[in-house]
Amino acid sequence: MVIQDSAPSAVPAGVGAATAEIEVYDFGRSATLSREHARALELAFETFSRQWAAELSAKIRVRATVAVENVTMQTYGEYAQSLPTTTTLVVCAFPDSAERMIVQFPSSAATSWIVQMVGGRPTGSTEERTFTPIEQALIGSLMTDAIALLTAAMDGLLPHGIVTAGIQYSSQFAQVAAASEPVIIAQFSMRLGGRTVPTSIMLPASVLVGFADRTSEVDRSATPGLVRRQLELSPVELSLRLASRSVMPREVLGLSVGDVLPLPHAADRPLLLAVGDQQVATAAVGSAGARLACVVTTTVPDPISEESA
């Protein structure tokens, strides 16, 4: 419930009032992609789109470009409703699993691919129709190559051995998953021969389990030795200090030019070499060419090394 103040707010003349945008939370679809997962999937699909465009250009002898529009998590019912009533849905089966993947594109675009593959010239028709057995075989060959590229781009998130299980033409009757099941949708824009067509890929949400497996592998490999070596390679700031002295605020506020502030540091005592607030050595003032330098006189033992010994 949103409560709005009925009293009008004073807005200066010529200045537009900022409208607050309220994002509606859907309790029926609480699953969503985290920022880390979304970015990793976007990078994988961008790699796939470049490779798929090069593969199509070589097969159909026409320059093709494929760009990623967005990657989201939806329910399968929402995805099916967003598609045209008649389109091409290449259903792909996962090995040893009932889960399915979909590669979707307009039938008219696929028809032009087939015409150009056999050396013809496309007519520019936008008619959506079913494929003949020969056309299905040619499209299946293109999809086999595309699936191999997608599997490689996903870098282990998809299993090897995914095969095409059939072609559907009705987005409303292709019951690949339950309507409420969450799925990952990648939408692309494909430009080919002066025509831009929307395409999409649907993956089951179970591919996100691969991210958890990667995280657990990284956690197991993060041994104390690796962490220590990483810390040893991190840059730190060294400081050369005199012994500190505690003073009252009134002494600091009362300082003026020419005042002498004695410090509890003997003239023959080495200075303190510190990293942050941790003393690591003592040093004497020296020089290195035209630069001021310090000469380390003693080092402070590493408490971790002493405990290990």
mmCIF file of C-alpha atoms in Angstrom:
data_model
loop_
_atom_site.group_PDB
_atom_site.id
_atom_site.type_symbol
_atom_site.label_atom_id
_atom_site.label_comp_id
_atom_site.label_asym_id
_atom_site.label_seq_id
_atom_site.Cartn_x
_atom_site.Cartn_y
_atom_site.Cartn_z
ATOM 1 C CA MET A 1 0.000 0.000 0.000
ATOM 2 C CA VAL A 2 1.345 3.437 -0.960
ATOM 3 C CA ILE A 3 0.315 6.465 1.142
ATOM 4 C CA GLN A 4 0.502 9.801 -0.644
ATOM 5 C CA ASP A 5 0.423 13.217 0.947
ATOM 6 C CA SER A 6 -2.630 15.150 -0.219
ATOM 7 C CA ALA A 7 -0.992 18.514 0.439
ATOM 8 C CA PRO A 8 0.438 20.019 -2.778
ATOM 9 C CA SER A 9 4.192 20.581 -2.777
ATOM 10 C CA ALA A 10 5.575 23.917 -3.761
ATOM 11 C CA VAL A 11 7.481 23.672 -7.038
ATOM 12 C CA PRO A 12 9.338 26.680 -8.417
ATOM 13 C CA ALA A 13 8.082 27.995 -11.720
ATOM 14 C CA GLY A 14 9.859 26.480 -14.713
ATOM 15 C CA VAL A 15 11.161 23.512 -12.724
ATOM 16 C CA GLY A 16 9.642 20.096 -13.476
ATOM 17 C CA ALA A 17 8.550 18.079 -10.457
ATOM 18 C CA ALA A 18 10.449 14.810 -10.081
ATOM 19 C CA THR A 19 8.126 11.824 -10.298
ATOM 20 C CA ALA A 20 8.949 9.010 -7.893
ATOM 21 C CA GLU A 21 9.035 5.621 -9.593
ATOM 22 C CA ILE A 22 7.664 2.735 -7.556
ATOM 23 C CA GLU A 23 8.922 -0.700 -8.484
ATOM 24 C CA VAL A 24 6.290 -3.376 -7.935
ATOM 25 C CA TYR A 25 7.572 -6.515 -6.213
ATOM 26 C CA ASP A 26 6.072 -9.737 -7.516
ATOM 27 C CA PHE A 27 5.842 -12.262 -4.662
ATOM 28 C CA GLY A 28 4.913 -14.937 -7.163
ATOM 29 C CA ARG A 29 8.265 -14.533 -8.958
ATOM 30 C CA SER A 30 10.840 -13.823 -6.285
ATOM 31 C CA ALA A 31 13.733 -15.461 -8.155
ATOM 32 C CA THR A 32 15.959 -13.070 -10.046
ATOM 33 C CA LEU A 33 19.493 -12.858 -11.348
ATOM 34 C CA SER A 34 22.129 -11.409 -9.072
ATOM 35 C CA ARG A 35 24.402 -8.748 -10.488
ATOM 36 C CA GLU A 36 27.330 -11.175 -10.552
ATOM 37 C CA HIS A 37 25.373 -13.869 -12.391
ATOM 38 C CA ALA A 38 23.844 -11.398 -14.834
ATOM 39 C CA ARG A 39 27.234 -9.929 -15.753
ATOM 40 C CA ALA A 40 28.836 -13.353 -16.197
ATOM 41 C CA LEU A 41 25.967 -14.509 -18.426
ATOM 42 C CA GLU A 42 26.087 -11.288 -20.462
ATOM 43 C CA LEU A 43 29.790 -11.783 -21.131
ATOM 44 C CA ALA A 44 29.209 -15.399 -22.162
ATOM 45 C CA PHE A 45 26.340 -14.479 -24.495
ATOM 46 C CA GLU A 46 28.363 -11.611 -26.004
ATOM 47 C CA THR A 47 31.141 -14.083 -26.826
ATOM 48 C CA PHE A 48 28.582 -16.462 -28.316
ATOM 49 C CA SER A 49 26.904 -13.724 -30.376
ATOM 50 C CA ARG A 50 30.194 -12.725 -32.036
ATOM 51 C CA GLN A 51 31.078 -16.339 -32.837
ATOM 52 C CA TRP A 52 27.551 -17.126 -34.044
ATOM 53 C CA ALA A 53 27.590 -14.110 -36.380
ATOM 54 C CA ALA A 54 30.919 -15.247 -37.877
ATOM 55 C CA GLU A 55 29.601 -18.809 -38.259
ATOM 56 C CA LEU A 56 26.404 -17.670 -39.992
ATOM 57 C CA SER A 57 28.326 -15.317 -42.287
ATOM 58 C CA ALA A 58 30.518 -18.206 -43.423
ATOM 59 C CA LYS A 59 27.589 -20.604 -43.936
ATOM 60 C CA ILE A 60 25.122 -18.339 -45.753
ATOM 61 C CA ARG A 61 27.735 -16.155 -47.507
ATOM 62 C CA VAL A 62 26.172 -12.926 -46.236
ATOM 63 C CA ARG A 63 27.579 -10.643 -43.548
ATOM 64 C CA ALA A 64 25.650 -11.139 -40.307
ATOM 65 C CA THR A 65 25.871 -9.328 -36.982
ATOM 66 C CA VAL A 66 24.347 -10.478 -33.702
ATOM 67 C CA ALA A 67 24.098 -8.239 -30.631
ATOM 68 C CA VAL A 68 22.912 -9.049 -27.100
ATOM 69 C CA GLU A 69 19.943 -6.925 -26.040
ATOM 70 C CA ASN A 70 19.404 -8.138 -22.467
ATOM 71 C CA VAL A 71 19.638 -11.173 -20.197
ATOM 72 C CA THR A 72 16.850 -11.718 -17.663
ATOM 73 C CA MET A 73 15.199 -14.377 -15.550
ATOM 74 C CA GLN A 74 11.492 -14.927 -16.210
ATOM 75 C CA THR A 75 8.961 -17.669 -15.867
ATOM 76 C CA TYR A 76 8.455 -19.881 -18.895
ATOM 77 C CA GLY A 77 4.874 -18.647 -19.163
ATOM 78 C CA GLU A 78 6.037 -15.027 -19.449
ATOM 79 C CA TYR A 79 8.599 -15.986 -22.066
ATOM 80 C CA ALA A 80 6.045 -17.880 -24.156
ATOM 81 C CA GLN A 81 3.589 -14.971 -24.033
ATOM 82 C CA SER A 82 6.275 -12.517 -25.206
ATOM 83 C CA LEU A 83 6.951 -14.502 -28.402
ATOM 84 C CA PRO A 84 5.033 -14.172 -31.675
ATOM 85 C CA THR A 85 2.228 -16.673 -32.110
ATOM 86 C CA THR A 86 3.997 -18.291 -35.079
ATOM 87 C CA THR A 87 7.766 -18.541 -34.921
ATOM 88 C CA THR A 88 10.561 -21.126 -35.005
ATOM 89 C CA LEU A 89 11.399 -22.796 -31.708
ATOM 90 C CA VAL A 90 14.337 -25.198 -31.948
ATOM 91 C CA VAL A 91 14.008 -27.406 -28.852
ATOM 92 C CA CYS A 92 17.309 -28.811 -27.590
ATOM 93 C CA ALA A 93 17.606 -31.717 -25.133
ATOM 94 C CA PHE A 94 20.157 -31.943 -22.316
ATOM 95 C CA PRO A 95 21.954 -35.275 -21.917
ATOM 96 C CA ASP A 96 20.560 -37.517 -19.157
ATOM 97 C CA SER A 97 18.015 -34.863 -18.161
ATOM 98 C CA ALA A 98 14.445 -33.862 -18.902
ATOM 99 C CA GLU A 99 15.403 -30.175 -19.124
ATOM 100 C CA ARG A 100 15.174 -28.393 -22.443
ATOM 101 C CA MET A 101 16.740 -25.369 -24.111
ATOM 102 C CA ILE A 102 15.144 -23.245 -26.844
ATOM 103 C CA VAL A 103 16.701 -21.268 -29.703
ATOM 104 C CA GLN A 104 14.006 -19.014 -31.181
ATOM 105 C CA PHE A 105 14.028 -16.985 -34.410
ATOM 106 C CA PRO A 106 11.486 -15.988 -37.097
ATOM 107 C CA SER A 107 10.720 -18.651 -39.691
ATOM 108 C CA SER A 108 11.031 -16.104 -42.499
ATOM 109 C CA ALA A 109 14.605 -15.322 -41.449
ATOM 110 C CA ALA A 110 15.475 -19.021 -41.405
ATOM 111 C CA THR A 111 13.976 -19.428 -44.870
ATOM 112 C CA SER A 112 16.294 -16.735 -46.216
ATOM 113 C CA TRP A 113 19.245 -18.506 -44.559
ATOM 114 C CA ILE A 114 18.363 -21.714 -46.391
ATOM 115 C CA VAL A 115 17.984 -19.957 -49.756
ATOM 116 C CA GLN A 116 21.381 -18.331 -49.398
ATOM 117 C CA MET A 117 23.022 -21.568 -48.206
ATOM 118 C CA VAL A 118 22.068 -23.283 -51.479
ATOM 119 C CA GLY A 119 23.253 -20.337 -53.603
ATOM 120 C CA GLY A 120 19.948 -18.550 -54.160
ATOM 121 C CA ARG A 121 18.899 -14.970 -53.514
ATOM 122 C CA PRO A 122 16.326 -14.230 -50.774
ATOM 123 C CA THR A 123 13.064 -12.601 -51.847
ATOM 124 C CA GLY A 124 12.589 -10.582 -48.643
ATOM 125 C CA SER A 125 9.364 -12.400 -47.770
ATOM 126 C CA THR A 126 8.188 -12.203 -44.154
ATOM 127 C CA GLU A 127 5.802 -15.155 -44.390
ATOM 128 C CA GLU A 128 5.931 -17.462 -41.369
ATOM 129 C CA ARG A 129 5.543 -21.114 -42.382
ATOM 130 C CA THR A 130 6.678 -24.592 -41.410
ATOM 131 C CA PHE A 131 9.821 -26.144 -42.898
ATOM 132 C CA THR A 132 10.085 -28.986 -45.341
ATOM 133 C CA PRO A 133 12.165 -32.050 -44.307
ATOM 134 C CA ILE A 134 15.156 -30.766 -46.306
ATOM 135 C CA GLU A 135 14.854 -27.337 -44.715
ATOM 136 C CA GLN A 136 14.636 -28.912 -41.269
ATOM 137 C CA ALA A 137 17.869 -30.825 -41.944
ATOM 138 C CA LEU A 138 19.678 -27.631 -43.005
ATOM 139 C CA ILE A 139 18.396 -25.687 -39.989
ATOM 140 C CA GLY A 140 19.365 -28.595 -37.750
ATOM 141 C CA SER A 141 22.911 -28.417 -39.095
ATOM 142 C CA LEU A 142 23.091 -24.684 -38.344
ATOM 143 C CA MET A 143 21.707 -25.224 -34.841
ATOM 144 C CA THR A 144 24.195 -28.016 -34.085
ATOM 145 C CA ASP A 145 27.047 -25.600 -34.785
ATOM 146 C CA ALA A 146 25.343 -22.836 -32.761
ATOM 147 C CA ILE A 147 24.847 -25.149 -29.763
ATOM 148 C CA ALA A 148 28.535 -26.108 -29.848
ATOM 149 C CA LEU A 149 29.507 -22.417 -29.844
ATOM 150 C CA LEU A 150 27.116 -21.670 -26.967
ATOM 151 C CA THR A 151 28.420 -24.598 -24.906
ATOM 152 C CA ALA A 152 31.998 -23.378 -25.339
ATOM 153 C CA ALA A 153 31.082 -19.758 -24.550
ATOM 154 C CA MET A 154 29.330 -20.809 -21.330
ATOM 155 C CA ASP A 155 32.639 -22.261 -20.085
ATOM 156 C CA GLY A 156 31.282 -25.297 -18.282
ATOM 157 C CA LEU A 157 27.836 -23.983 -17.309
ATOM 158 C CA LEU A 158 26.204 -26.108 -20.007
ATOM 159 C CA PRO A 159 26.848 -29.854 -20.330
ATOM 160 C CA HIS A 160 28.385 -31.304 -23.462
ATOM 161 C CA GLY A 161 26.192 -33.444 -25.679
ATOM 162 C CA ILE A 162 23.187 -31.111 -26.102
ATOM 163 C CA VAL A 163 21.244 -32.147 -29.220
ATOM 164 C CA THR A 164 18.261 -30.794 -31.144
ATOM 165 C CA ALA A 165 15.083 -32.632 -30.158
ATOM 166 C CA GLY A 166 12.693 -31.076 -32.657
ATOM 167 C CA ILE A 167 11.280 -27.866 -34.098
ATOM 168 C CA GLN A 168 8.047 -26.251 -32.904
ATOM 169 C CA TYR A 169 6.206 -23.440 -34.670
ATOM 170 C CA SER A 170 3.658 -22.310 -32.074
ATOM 171 C CA SER A 171 4.880 -20.508 -28.983
ATOM 172 C CA GLN A 172 1.587 -21.153 -27.179
ATOM 173 C CA PHE A 173 1.531 -24.924 -27.667
ATOM 174 C CA ALA A 174 5.219 -25.700 -27.152
ATOM 175 C CA GLN A 175 5.112 -26.886 -23.537
ATOM 176 C CA VAL A 176 8.845 -27.180 -22.936
ATOM 177 C CA ALA A 177 8.572 -26.374 -19.201
ATOM 178 C CA ALA A 178 5.957 -25.579 -16.571
ATOM 179 C CA ALA A 179 4.468 -22.100 -16.872
ATOM 180 C CA SER A 180 5.726 -21.073 -13.408
ATOM 181 C CA GLU A 181 9.231 -22.515 -13.841
ATOM 182 C CA PRO A 182 11.996 -19.871 -13.838
ATOM 183 C CA VAL A 183 14.150 -19.738 -16.952
ATOM 184 C CA ILE A 184 16.986 -17.540 -18.222
ATOM 185 C CA ILE A 185 16.198 -15.535 -21.357
ATOM 186 C CA ALA A 186 18.839 -13.968 -23.601
ATOM 187 C CA GLN A 187 17.425 -11.693 -26.293
ATOM 188 C CA PHE A 188 19.447 -10.806 -29.399
ATOM 189 C CA SER A 189 19.034 -8.570 -32.426
ATOM 190 C CA MET A 190 20.317 -10.161 -35.629
ATOM 191 C CA ARG A 191 21.077 -7.991 -38.650
ATOM 192 C CA LEU A 192 21.472 -9.809 -41.928
ATOM 193 C CA GLY A 193 21.094 -8.580 -45.501
ATOM 194 C CA GLY A 194 19.678 -5.203 -44.463
ATOM 195 C CA ARG A 195 17.042 -6.774 -42.207
ATOM 196 C CA THR A 196 17.029 -6.890 -38.412
ATOM 197 C CA VAL A 197 15.161 -9.713 -36.689
ATOM 198 C CA PRO A 198 14.775 -10.534 -32.970
ATOM 199 C CA THR A 199 16.051 -13.872 -31.716
ATOM 200 C CA SER A 200 16.234 -15.385 -28.259
ATOM 201 C CA ILE A 201 17.671 -18.284 -26.305
ATOM 202 C CA MET A 202 15.986 -19.890 -23.300
ATOM 203 C CA LEU A 203 18.061 -21.801 -20.767
ATOM 204 C CA PRO A 204 16.811 -23.646 -17.655
ATOM 205 C CA ALA A 205 17.611 -21.855 -14.404
ATOM 206 C CA SER A 206 19.586 -24.896 -13.266
ATOM 207 C CA VAL A 207 22.635 -23.594 -15.179
ATOM 208 C CA LEU A 208 23.156 -21.184 -12.267
ATOM 209 C CA VAL A 209 24.183 -24.168 -10.147
ATOM 210 C CA GLY A 210 27.468 -24.030 -12.041
ATOM 211 C CA PHE A 211 28.243 -20.690 -10.405
ATOM 212 C CA ALA A 212 27.952 -22.263 -6.952
ATOM 213 C CA ASP A 213 30.283 -25.079 -8.010
ATOM 214 C CA ARG A 214 32.859 -22.556 -9.200
ATOM 215 C CA THR A 215 32.617 -20.627 -5.938
ATOM 216 C CA SER A 216 33.135 -23.769 -3.862
ATOM 217 C CA GLU A 217 36.181 -24.707 -5.962
ATOM 218 C CA VAL A 218 37.680 -21.262 -5.391
ATOM 219 C CA ASP A 219 37.022 -21.523 -1.657
ATOM 220 C CA ARG A 220 38.738 -24.911 -1.482
ATOM 221 C CA SER A 221 41.766 -23.593 -3.359
ATOM 222 C CA ALA A 222 42.124 -20.486 -1.172
ATOM 223 C CA THR A 223 44.667 -22.079 1.181
ATOM 224 C CA PRO A 224 46.548 -19.995 3.769
ATOM 225 C CA GLY A 225 49.691 -20.218 1.637
ATOM 226 C CA LEU A 226 47.957 -18.653 -1.378
ATOM 227 C CA VAL A 227 46.470 -15.898 0.759
ATOM 228 C CA ARG A 228 49.865 -15.155 2.294
ATOM 229 C CA ARG A 229 51.549 -14.959 -1.122
ATOM 230 C CA GLN A 230 48.846 -12.608 -2.353
ATOM 231 C CA LEU A 231 49.402 -10.344 0.648
ATOM 232 C CA GLU A 232 53.140 -10.383 0.060
ATOM 233 C CA LEU A 233 52.601 -9.021 -3.470
ATOM 234 C CA SER A 234 50.252 -6.219 -2.384
ATOM 235 C CA PRO A 235 51.853 -2.709 -2.313
ATOM 236 C CA VAL A 236 52.141 -1.015 1.103
ATOM 237 C CA GLU A 237 53.379 2.375 2.283
ATOM 238 C CA LEU A 238 56.453 2.637 4.507
ATOM 239 C CA SER A 239 57.017 5.537 6.891
ATOM 240 C CA LEU A 240 60.083 6.590 8.886
ATOM 241 C CA ARG A 241 59.050 8.028 12.242
ATOM 242 C CA LEU A 242 60.313 9.558 15.457
ATOM 243 C CA ALA A 243 58.991 8.366 18.786
ATOM 244 C CA SER A 244 55.526 9.740 19.382
ATOM 245 C CA ARG A 245 54.504 12.080 22.192
ATOM 246 C CA SER A 246 51.106 12.734 23.707
ATOM 247 C CA VAL A 247 50.100 16.382 23.972
ATOM 248 C CA MET A 248 47.042 18.281 25.148
ATOM 249 C CA PRO A 249 44.771 19.946 22.604
ATOM 250 C CA ARG A 250 45.561 23.374 24.034
ATOM 251 C CA GLU A 251 49.237 22.819 23.247
ATOM 252 C CA VAL A 252 48.441 22.075 19.608
ATOM 253 C CA LEU A 253 46.079 25.051 19.315
ATOM 254 C CA GLY A 254 48.679 27.287 20.886
ATOM 255 C CA LEU A 255 51.473 26.452 18.440
ATOM 256 C CA SER A 256 52.957 29.279 16.406
ATOM 257 C CA VAL A 257 55.891 29.758 14.052
ATOM 258 C CA GLY A 258 59.199 29.338 15.882
ATOM 259 C CA ASP A 259 57.888 27.215 18.762
ATOM 260 C CA VAL A 260 60.010 24.231 19.780
ATOM 261 C CA LEU A 261 58.197 21.005 20.567
ATOM 262 C CA PRO A 262 60.520 18.492 22.273
ATOM 263 C CA LEU A 263 60.054 14.819 21.346
ATOM 264 C CA PRO A 264 61.024 11.796 23.485
ATOM 265 C CA HIS A 265 63.525 10.571 20.909
ATOM 266 C CA ALA A 266 67.274 10.613 21.719
ATOM 267 C CA ALA A 267 69.624 11.965 19.041
ATOM 268 C CA ASP A 268 71.538 8.663 18.883
ATOM 269 C CA ARG A 269 68.408 6.487 18.812
ATOM 270 C CA PRO A 270 67.396 4.889 15.422
ATOM 271 C CA LEU A 271 64.163 5.960 13.791
ATOM 272 C CA LEU A 272 61.139 3.668 13.508
ATOM 273 C CA LEU A 273 60.296 2.072 10.145
ATOM 274 C CA ALA A 274 56.580 1.233 10.096
ATOM 275 C CA VAL A 275 53.855 -0.064 7.788
ATOM 276 C CA GLY A 276 50.702 1.649 8.895
ATOM 277 C CA ASP A 277 50.734 1.393 12.694
ATOM 278 C CA GLN A 278 52.914 -1.726 12.734
ATOM 279 C CA GLN A 279 56.650 -1.296 13.371
ATOM 280 C CA VAL A 280 58.737 -3.564 11.131
ATOM 281 C CA ALA A 281 62.312 -2.290 11.686
ATOM 282 C CA THR A 282 64.535 0.484 12.996
ATOM 283 C CA ALA A 283 66.678 2.588 10.677
ATOM 284 C CA ALA A 284 69.188 5.404 10.599
ATOM 285 C CA VAL A 285 69.117 8.373 8.253
ATOM 286 C CA GLY A 286 71.296 7.957 5.179
ATOM 287 C CA SER A 287 71.442 8.948 1.519
ATOM 288 C CA ALA A 288 71.266 7.302 -1.904
ATOM 289 C CA GLY A 289 72.788 9.647 -4.439
ATOM 290 C CA ALA A 290 70.902 12.932 -4.299
ATOM 291 C CA ARG A 291 67.984 11.382 -2.394
ATOM 292 C CA LEU A 292 67.430 11.025 1.322
ATOM 293 C CA ALA A 293 67.289 7.390 2.410
ATOM 294 C CA CYS A 294 67.332 5.208 5.497
ATOM 295 C CA VAL A 295 69.644 2.392 6.514
ATOM 296 C CA VAL A 296 67.900 -0.525 8.244
ATOM 297 C CA THR A 297 69.675 -1.359 11.522
ATOM 298 C CA THR A 298 67.369 -3.987 13.068
ATOM 299 C CA THR A 299 64.187 -5.809 12.069
ATOM 300 C CA VAL A 300 61.225 -6.800 14.189
ATOM 301 C CA PRO A 301 60.585 -10.580 14.108
ATOM 302 C CA ASP A 302 57.409 -11.716 12.350
ATOM 303 C CA PRO A 303 55.047 -13.112 15.039
ATOM 304 C CA ILE A 304 53.506 -15.534 12.494
ATOM 305 C CA SER A 305 56.926 -16.955 11.623
ATOM 306 C CA GLU A 306 57.743 -17.353 15.315
ATOM 307 C CA GLU A 307 54.485 -19.232 15.916
ATOM 308 C CA SER A 308 55.211 -21.510 12.946
ATOM 309 C CA ALA A 309 58.684 -22.222 14.284
#
